[in-house]
CSV table of N, CA and C in Angstrom, one decimal:
chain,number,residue,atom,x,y,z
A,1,UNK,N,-22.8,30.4,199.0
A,1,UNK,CA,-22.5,30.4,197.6
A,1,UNK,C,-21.1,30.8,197.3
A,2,UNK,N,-20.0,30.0,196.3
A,2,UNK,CA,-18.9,30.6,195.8
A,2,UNK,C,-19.3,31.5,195.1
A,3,UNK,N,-18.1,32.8,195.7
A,3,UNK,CA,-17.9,33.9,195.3
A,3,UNK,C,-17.0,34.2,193.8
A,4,UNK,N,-17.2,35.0,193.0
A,4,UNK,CA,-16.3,35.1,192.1
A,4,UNK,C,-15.7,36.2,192.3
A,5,UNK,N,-14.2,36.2,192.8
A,5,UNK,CA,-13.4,36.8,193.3
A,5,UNK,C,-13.4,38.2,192.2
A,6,UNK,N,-13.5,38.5,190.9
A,6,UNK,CA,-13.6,39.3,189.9
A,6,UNK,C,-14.9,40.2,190.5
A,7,UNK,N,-15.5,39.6,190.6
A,7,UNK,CA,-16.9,40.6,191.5
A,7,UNK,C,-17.1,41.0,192.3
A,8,UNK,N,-17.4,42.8,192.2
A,8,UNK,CA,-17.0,43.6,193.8
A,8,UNK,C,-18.7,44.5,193.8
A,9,UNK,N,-19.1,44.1,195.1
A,9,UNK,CA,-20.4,44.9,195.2
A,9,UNK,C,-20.1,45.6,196.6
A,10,UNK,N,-20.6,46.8,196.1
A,10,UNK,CA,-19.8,48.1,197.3
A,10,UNK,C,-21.5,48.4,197.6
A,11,UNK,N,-22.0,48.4,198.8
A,11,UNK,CA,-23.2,48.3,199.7
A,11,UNK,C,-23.2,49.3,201.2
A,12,UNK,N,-24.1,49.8,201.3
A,12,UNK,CA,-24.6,50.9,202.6
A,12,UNK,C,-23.6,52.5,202.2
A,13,UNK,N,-24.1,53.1,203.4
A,13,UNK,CA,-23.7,54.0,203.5
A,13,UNK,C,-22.9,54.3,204.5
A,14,UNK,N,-22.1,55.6,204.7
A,14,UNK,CA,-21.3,55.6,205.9
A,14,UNK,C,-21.2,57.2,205.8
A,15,UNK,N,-20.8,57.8,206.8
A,15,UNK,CA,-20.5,59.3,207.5
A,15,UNK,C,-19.5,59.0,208.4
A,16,UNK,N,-18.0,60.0,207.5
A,16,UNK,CA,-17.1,59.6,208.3
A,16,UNK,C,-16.1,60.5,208.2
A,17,UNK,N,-15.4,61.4,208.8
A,17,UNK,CA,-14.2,61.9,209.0
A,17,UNK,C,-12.9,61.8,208.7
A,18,UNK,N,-12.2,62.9,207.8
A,18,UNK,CA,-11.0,62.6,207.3
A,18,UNK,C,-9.7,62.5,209.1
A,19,UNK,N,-9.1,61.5,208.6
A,19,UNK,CA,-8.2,61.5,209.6
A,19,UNK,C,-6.7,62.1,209.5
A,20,UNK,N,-6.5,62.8,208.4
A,20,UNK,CA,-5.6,64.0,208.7
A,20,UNK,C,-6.1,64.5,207.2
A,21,UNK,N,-4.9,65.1,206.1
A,21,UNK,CA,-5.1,66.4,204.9
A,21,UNK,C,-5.6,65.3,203.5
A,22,UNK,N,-6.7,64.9,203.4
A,22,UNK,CA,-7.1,64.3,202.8
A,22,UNK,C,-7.4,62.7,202.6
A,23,UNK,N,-6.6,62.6,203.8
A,23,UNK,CA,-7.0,61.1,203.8
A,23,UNK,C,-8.2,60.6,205.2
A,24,UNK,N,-8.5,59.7,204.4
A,24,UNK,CA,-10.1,58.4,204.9
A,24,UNK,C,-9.8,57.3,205.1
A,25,UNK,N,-10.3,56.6,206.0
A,25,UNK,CA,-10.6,55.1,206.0
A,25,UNK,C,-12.2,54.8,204.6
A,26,UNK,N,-11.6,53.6,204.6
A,26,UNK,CA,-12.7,53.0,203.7
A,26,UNK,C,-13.0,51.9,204.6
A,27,UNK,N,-14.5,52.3,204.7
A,27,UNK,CA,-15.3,51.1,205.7
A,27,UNK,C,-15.1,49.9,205.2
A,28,UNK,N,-14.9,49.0,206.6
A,28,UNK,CA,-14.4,48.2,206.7
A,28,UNK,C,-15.1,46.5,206.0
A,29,UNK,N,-16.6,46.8,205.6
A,29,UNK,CA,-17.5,45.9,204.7
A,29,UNK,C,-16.6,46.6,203.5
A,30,UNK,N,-16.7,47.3,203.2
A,30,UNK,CA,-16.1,47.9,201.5
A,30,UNK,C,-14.6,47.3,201.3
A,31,UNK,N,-13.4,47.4,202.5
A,31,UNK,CA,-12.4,47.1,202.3
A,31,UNK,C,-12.3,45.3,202.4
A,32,UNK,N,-13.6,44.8,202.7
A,32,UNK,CA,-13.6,42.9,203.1
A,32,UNK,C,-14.2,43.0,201.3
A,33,UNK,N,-15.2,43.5,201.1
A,33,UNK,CA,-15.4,43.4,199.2
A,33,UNK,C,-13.8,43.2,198.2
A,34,UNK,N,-13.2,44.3,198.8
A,34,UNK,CA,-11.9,44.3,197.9
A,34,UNK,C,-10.9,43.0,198.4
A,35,UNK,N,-11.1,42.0,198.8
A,35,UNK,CA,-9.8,41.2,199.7
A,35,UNK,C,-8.8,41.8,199.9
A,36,UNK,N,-7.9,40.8,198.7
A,36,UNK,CA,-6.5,41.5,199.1
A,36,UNK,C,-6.4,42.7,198.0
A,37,UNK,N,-6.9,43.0,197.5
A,37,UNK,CA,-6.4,44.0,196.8
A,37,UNK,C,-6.5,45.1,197.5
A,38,UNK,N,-5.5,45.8,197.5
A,38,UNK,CA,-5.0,47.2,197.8
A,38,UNK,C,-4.8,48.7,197.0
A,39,UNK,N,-5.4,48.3,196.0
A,39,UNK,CA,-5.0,49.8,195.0
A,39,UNK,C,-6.8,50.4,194.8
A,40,UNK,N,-7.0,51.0,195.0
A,40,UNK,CA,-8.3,51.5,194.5
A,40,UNK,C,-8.2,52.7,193.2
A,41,UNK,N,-8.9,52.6,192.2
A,41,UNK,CA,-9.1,54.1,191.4
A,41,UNK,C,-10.3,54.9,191.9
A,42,UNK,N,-9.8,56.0,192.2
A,42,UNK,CA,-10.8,57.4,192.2
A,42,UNK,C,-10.8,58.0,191.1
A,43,UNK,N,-11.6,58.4,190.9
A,43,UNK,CA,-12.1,59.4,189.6
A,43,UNK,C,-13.1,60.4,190.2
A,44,UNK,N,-13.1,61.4,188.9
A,44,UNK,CA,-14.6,62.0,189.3
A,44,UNK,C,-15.6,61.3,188.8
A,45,UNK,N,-16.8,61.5,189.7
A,45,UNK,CA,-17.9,61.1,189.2
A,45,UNK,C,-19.0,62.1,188.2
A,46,UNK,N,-20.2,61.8,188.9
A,46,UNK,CA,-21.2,62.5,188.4
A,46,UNK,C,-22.0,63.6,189.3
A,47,UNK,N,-22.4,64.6,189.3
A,47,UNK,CA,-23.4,64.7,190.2
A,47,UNK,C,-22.3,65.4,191.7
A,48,UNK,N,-21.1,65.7,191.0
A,48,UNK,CA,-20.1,66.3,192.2
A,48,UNK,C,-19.4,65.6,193.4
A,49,UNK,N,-19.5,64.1,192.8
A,49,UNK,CA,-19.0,63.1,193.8
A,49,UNK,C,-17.6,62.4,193.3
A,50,UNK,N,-17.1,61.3,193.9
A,50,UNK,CA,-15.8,61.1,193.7
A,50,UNK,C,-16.4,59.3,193.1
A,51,UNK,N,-15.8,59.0,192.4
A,51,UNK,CA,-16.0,57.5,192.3
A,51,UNK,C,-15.0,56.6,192.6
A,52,UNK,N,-15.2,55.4,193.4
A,52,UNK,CA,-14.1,54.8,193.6
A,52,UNK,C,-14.5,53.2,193.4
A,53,UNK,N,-13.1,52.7,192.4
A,53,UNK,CA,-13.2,51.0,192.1
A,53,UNK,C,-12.1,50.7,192.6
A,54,UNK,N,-12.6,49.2,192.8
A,54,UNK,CA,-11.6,47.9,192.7
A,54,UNK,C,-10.8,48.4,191.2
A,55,UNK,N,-9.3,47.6,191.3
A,55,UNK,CA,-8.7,47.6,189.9
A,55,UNK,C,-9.9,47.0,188.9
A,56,UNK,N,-10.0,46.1,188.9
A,56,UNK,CA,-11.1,45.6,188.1
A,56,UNK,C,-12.1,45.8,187.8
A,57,UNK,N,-12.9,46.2,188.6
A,57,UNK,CA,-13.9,47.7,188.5
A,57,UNK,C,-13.4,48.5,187.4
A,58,UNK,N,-12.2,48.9,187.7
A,58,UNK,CA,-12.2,50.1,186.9
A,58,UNK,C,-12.2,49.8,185.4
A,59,UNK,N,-11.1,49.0,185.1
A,59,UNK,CA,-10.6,48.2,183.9
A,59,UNK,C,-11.7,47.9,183.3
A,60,UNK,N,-13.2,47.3,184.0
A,60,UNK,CA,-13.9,46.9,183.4
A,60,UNK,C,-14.7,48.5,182.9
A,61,UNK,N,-15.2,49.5,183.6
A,61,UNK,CA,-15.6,50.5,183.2
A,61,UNK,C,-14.9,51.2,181.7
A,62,UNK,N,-13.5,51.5,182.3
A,62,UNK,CA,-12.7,52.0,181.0
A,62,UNK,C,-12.6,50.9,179.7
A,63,UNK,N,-13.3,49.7,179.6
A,63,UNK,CA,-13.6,49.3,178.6
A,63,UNK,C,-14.2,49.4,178.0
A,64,UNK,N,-15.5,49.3,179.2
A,64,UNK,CA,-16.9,50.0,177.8
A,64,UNK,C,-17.1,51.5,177.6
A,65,UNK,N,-16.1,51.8,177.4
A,65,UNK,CA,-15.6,53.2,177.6
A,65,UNK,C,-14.6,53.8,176.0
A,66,UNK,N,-14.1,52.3,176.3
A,66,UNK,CA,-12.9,52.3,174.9
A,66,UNK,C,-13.9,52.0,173.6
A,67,UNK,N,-15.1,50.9,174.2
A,67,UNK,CA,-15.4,50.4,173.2
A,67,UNK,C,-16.6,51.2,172.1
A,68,UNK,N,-16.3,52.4,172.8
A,68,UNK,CA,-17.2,53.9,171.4
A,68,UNK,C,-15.9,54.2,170.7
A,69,UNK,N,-16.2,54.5,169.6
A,69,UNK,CA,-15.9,54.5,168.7
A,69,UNK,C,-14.9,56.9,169.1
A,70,UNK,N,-14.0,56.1,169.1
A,70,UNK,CA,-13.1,58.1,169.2
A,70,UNK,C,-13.9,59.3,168.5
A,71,UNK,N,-14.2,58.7,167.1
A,71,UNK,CA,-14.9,59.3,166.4
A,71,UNK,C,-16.1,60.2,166.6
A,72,UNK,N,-16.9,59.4,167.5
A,72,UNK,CA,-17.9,59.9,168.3
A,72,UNK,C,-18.1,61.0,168.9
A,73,UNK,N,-18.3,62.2,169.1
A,73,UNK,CA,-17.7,63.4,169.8
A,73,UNK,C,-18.5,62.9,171.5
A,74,UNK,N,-19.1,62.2,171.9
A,74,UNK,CA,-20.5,62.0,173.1
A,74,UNK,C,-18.6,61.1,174.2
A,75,UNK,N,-18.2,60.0,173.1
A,75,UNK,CA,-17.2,59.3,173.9
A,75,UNK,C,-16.3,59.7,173.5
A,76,UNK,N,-15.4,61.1,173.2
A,76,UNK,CA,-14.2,61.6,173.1
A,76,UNK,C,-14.7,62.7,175.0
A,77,UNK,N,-16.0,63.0,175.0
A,77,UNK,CA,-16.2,63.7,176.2
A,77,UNK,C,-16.0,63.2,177.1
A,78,UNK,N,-16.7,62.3,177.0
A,78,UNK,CA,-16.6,60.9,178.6
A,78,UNK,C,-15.6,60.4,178.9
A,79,UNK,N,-14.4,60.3,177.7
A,79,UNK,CA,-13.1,59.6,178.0
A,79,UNK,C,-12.1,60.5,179.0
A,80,UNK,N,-12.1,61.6,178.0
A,80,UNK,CA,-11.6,62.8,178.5
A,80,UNK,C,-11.9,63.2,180.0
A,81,UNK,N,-13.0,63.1,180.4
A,81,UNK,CA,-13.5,63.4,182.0
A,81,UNK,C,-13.2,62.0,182.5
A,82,UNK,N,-13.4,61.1,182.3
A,82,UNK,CA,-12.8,59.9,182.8
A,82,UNK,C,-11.5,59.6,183.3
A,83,UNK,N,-11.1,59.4,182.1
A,83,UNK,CA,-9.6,59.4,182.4
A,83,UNK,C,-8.6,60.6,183.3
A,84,UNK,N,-9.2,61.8,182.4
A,84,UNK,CA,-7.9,62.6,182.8
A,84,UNK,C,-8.1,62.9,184.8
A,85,UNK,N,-9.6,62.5,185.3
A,85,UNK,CA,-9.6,62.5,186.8
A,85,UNK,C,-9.6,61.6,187.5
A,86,UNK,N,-9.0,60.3,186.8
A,86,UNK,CA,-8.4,59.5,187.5
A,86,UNK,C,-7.4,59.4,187.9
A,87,UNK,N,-7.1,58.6,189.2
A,87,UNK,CA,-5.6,58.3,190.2
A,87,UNK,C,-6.1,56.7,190.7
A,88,UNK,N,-5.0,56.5,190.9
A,88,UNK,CA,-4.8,55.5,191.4
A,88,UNK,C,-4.2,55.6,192.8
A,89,UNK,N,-4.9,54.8,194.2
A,89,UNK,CA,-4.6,55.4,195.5
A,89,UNK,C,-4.2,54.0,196.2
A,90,UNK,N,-3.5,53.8,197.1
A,90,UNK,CA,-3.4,52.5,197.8
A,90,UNK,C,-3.8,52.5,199.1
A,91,UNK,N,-4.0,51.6,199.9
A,91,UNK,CA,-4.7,51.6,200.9
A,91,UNK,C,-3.6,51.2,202.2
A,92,UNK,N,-3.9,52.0,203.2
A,92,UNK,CA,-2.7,51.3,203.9
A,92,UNK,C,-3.1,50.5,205.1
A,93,UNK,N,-2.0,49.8,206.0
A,93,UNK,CA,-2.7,49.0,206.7
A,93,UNK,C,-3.9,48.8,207.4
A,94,UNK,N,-4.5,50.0,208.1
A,94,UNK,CA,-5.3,50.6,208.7
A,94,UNK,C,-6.6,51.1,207.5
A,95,UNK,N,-6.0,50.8,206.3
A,95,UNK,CA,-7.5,50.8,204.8
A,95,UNK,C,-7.5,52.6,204.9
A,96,UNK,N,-6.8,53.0,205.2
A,96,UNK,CA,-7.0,54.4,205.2
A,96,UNK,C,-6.4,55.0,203.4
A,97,UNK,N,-6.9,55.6,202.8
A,97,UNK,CA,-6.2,56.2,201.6
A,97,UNK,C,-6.6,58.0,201.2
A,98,UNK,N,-5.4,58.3,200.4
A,98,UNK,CA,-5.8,59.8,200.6
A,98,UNK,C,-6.5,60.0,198.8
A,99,UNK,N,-7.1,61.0,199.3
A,99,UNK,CA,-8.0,61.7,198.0
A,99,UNK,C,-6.9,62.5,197.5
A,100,UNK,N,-6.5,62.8,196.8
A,100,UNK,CA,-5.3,63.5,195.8
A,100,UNK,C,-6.7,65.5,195.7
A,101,UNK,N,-5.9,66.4,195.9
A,101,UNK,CA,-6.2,67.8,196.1
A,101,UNK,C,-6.8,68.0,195.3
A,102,UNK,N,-6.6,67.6,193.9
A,102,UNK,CA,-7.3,67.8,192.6
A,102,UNK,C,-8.9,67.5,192.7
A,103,UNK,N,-9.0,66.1,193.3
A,103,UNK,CA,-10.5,65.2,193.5
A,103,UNK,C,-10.9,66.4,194.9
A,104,UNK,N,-10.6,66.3,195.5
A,104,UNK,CA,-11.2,67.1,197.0
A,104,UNK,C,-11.8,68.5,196.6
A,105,UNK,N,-11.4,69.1,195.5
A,105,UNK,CA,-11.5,70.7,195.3
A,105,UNK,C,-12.5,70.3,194.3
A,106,UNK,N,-12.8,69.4,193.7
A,106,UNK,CA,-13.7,68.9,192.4
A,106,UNK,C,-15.3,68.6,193.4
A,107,UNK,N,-15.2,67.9,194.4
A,107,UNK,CA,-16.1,67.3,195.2
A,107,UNK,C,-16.1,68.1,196.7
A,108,UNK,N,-15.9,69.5,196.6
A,108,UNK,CA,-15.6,70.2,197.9
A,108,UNK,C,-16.2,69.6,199.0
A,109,UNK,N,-14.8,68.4,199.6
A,109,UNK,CA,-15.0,67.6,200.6
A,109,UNK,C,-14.7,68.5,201.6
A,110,UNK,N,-15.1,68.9,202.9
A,110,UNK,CA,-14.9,69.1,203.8
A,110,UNK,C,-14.4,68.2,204.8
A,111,UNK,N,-14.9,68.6,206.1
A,111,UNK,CA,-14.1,67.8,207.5
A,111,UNK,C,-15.2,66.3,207.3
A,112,UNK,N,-16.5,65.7,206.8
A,112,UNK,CA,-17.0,64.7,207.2
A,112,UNK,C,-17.7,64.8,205.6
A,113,UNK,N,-17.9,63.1,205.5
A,113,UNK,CA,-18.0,62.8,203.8
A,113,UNK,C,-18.8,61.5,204.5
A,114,UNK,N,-19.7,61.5,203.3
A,114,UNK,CA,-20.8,60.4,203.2
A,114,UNK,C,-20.1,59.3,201.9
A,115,UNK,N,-19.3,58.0,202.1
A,115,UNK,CA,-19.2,57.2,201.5
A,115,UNK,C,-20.3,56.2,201.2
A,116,UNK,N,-20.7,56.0,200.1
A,116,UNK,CA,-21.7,55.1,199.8
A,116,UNK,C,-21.4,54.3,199.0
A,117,UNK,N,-22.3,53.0,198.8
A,117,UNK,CA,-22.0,51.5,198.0
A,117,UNK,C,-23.0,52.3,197.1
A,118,UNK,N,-22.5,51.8,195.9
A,118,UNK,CA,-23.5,52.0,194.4
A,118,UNK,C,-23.6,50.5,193.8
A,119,UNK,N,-23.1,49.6,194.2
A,119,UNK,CA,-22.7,48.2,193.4
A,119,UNK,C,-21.6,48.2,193.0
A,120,UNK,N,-21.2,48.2,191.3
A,120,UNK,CA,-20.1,48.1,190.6
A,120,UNK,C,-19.0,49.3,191.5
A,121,UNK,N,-19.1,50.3,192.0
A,121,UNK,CA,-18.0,50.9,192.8
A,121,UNK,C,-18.7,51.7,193.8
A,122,UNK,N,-18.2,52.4,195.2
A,122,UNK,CA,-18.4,53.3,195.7
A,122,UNK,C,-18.3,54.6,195.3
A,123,UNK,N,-19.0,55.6,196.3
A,123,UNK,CA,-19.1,57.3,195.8
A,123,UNK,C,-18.5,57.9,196.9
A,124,UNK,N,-17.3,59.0,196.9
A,124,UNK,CA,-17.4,59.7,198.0
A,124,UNK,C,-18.2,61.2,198.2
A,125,UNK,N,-18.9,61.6,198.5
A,125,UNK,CA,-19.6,63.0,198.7
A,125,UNK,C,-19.4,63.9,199.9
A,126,UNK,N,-19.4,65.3,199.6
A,126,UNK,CA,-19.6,66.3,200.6
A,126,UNK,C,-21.2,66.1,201.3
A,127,UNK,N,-20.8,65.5,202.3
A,127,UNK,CA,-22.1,65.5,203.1
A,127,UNK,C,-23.5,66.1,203.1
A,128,UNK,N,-23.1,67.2,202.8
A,128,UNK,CA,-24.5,68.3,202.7
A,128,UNK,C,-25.0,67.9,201.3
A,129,UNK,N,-24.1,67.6,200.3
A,129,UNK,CA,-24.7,67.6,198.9
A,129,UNK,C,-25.5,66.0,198.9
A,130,UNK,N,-24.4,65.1,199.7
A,130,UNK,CA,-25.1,63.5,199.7
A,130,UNK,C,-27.0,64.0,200.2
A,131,UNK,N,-26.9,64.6,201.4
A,131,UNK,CA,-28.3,65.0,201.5
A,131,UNK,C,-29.0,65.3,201.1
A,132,UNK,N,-28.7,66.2,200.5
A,132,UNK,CA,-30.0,67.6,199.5
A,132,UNK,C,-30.0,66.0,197.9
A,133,UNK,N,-28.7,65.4,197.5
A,133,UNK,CA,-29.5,64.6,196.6
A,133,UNK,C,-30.3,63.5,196.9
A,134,UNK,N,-29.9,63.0,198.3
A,134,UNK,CA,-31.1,61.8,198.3
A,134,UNK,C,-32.6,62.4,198.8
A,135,UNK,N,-32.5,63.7,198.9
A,135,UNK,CA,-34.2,63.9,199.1
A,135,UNK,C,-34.1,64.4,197.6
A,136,UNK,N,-33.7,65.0,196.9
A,136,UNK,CA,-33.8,64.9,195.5
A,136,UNK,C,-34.6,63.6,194.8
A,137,UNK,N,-33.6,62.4,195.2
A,137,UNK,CA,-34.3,61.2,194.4
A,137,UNK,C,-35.3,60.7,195.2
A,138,UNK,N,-35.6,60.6,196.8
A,138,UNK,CA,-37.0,60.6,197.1
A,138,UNK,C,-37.9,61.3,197.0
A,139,UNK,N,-37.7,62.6,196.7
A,139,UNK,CA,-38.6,63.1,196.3
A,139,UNK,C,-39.4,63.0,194.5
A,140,UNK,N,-38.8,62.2,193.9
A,140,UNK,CA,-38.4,62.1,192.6
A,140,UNK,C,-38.9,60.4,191.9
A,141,UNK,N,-38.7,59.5,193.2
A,141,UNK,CA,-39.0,58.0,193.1
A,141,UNK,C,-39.5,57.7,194.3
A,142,UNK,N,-40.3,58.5,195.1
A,142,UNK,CA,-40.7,58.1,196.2
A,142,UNK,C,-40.0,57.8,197.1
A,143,UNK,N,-40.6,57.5,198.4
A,143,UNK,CA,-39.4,57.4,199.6
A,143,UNK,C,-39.9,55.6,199.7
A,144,UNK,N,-39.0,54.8,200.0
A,144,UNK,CA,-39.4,53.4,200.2
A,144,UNK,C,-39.7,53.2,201.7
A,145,UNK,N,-40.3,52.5,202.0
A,145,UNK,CA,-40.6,52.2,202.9
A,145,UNK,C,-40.9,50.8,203.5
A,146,UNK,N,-40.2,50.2,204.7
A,146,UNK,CA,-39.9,48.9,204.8
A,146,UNK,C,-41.3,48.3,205.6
């Protein structure tokens, strides 16, 4: 099927080790999703994790984001935690990019981090916490079973 190059679906999980003071590789299925593009945004997430898009990803997020009304005090909060914890990171040859100190101390990443595909962007997590939440949500939605 043609692909629509605008559409980025970030899939599986990974456990993987920082390879020096804050920087990661981004698995290498996640970094074939992005082609050529080279810039990712991190933000915080939800839930104590890090979020990360494609440029386009993001752009599309921070629009439906624009599109509440300022007025609103619900999307004066979300903008505000949105925005102000985002960066913009680049990838370098080897797809490796660094988490900025601010995101790392927000998501207390330690020495090994569970990257995971959500669809519209990836999450980075402190390993221990990726755990305790997905038996959270199996315990919560059942455990699937193939």
């Amino acid at each position: 099927l043609p692909r629509d190059e605008d559409v980025f679906v970030f899939l599986c999980e990974y456990k993987l080790k920082f390879t020096g003071k804050g920087r990661i590789v981004l698995p290498k299925l996640m970094r074939q999703e992005l082609g050529e593009e080279k810039v990712i945004i991190l933000s915080r997430g939800f839930e104590g994790c890090i979020w990360g898009f494609s440029r386009i990803g993001f752009e599309e997020e921070a629009k439906r984001q624009l599109e509440i009304s300022a007025t609103e005090e619900r999307a004066r909060l979300l903008r505000r935690y949105l925005f102000s914890g985002s960066v913009s990171a680049e990838l370098d040859i080897q797809g490796r990019f660094i988490i900025p100190e601010s995101l790392l101390a927000y998501a207390k990443l330690k020495e090994e981090v569970a990257i995971i595909g959500t669809g519209d962007h990836f999450e980075v997590w402190n390993i221990d916490f990726w755990a305790r939440h997905l038996k959270e949500v199996e315990k919560e939605y059942g455990r699937v079973s193939s």
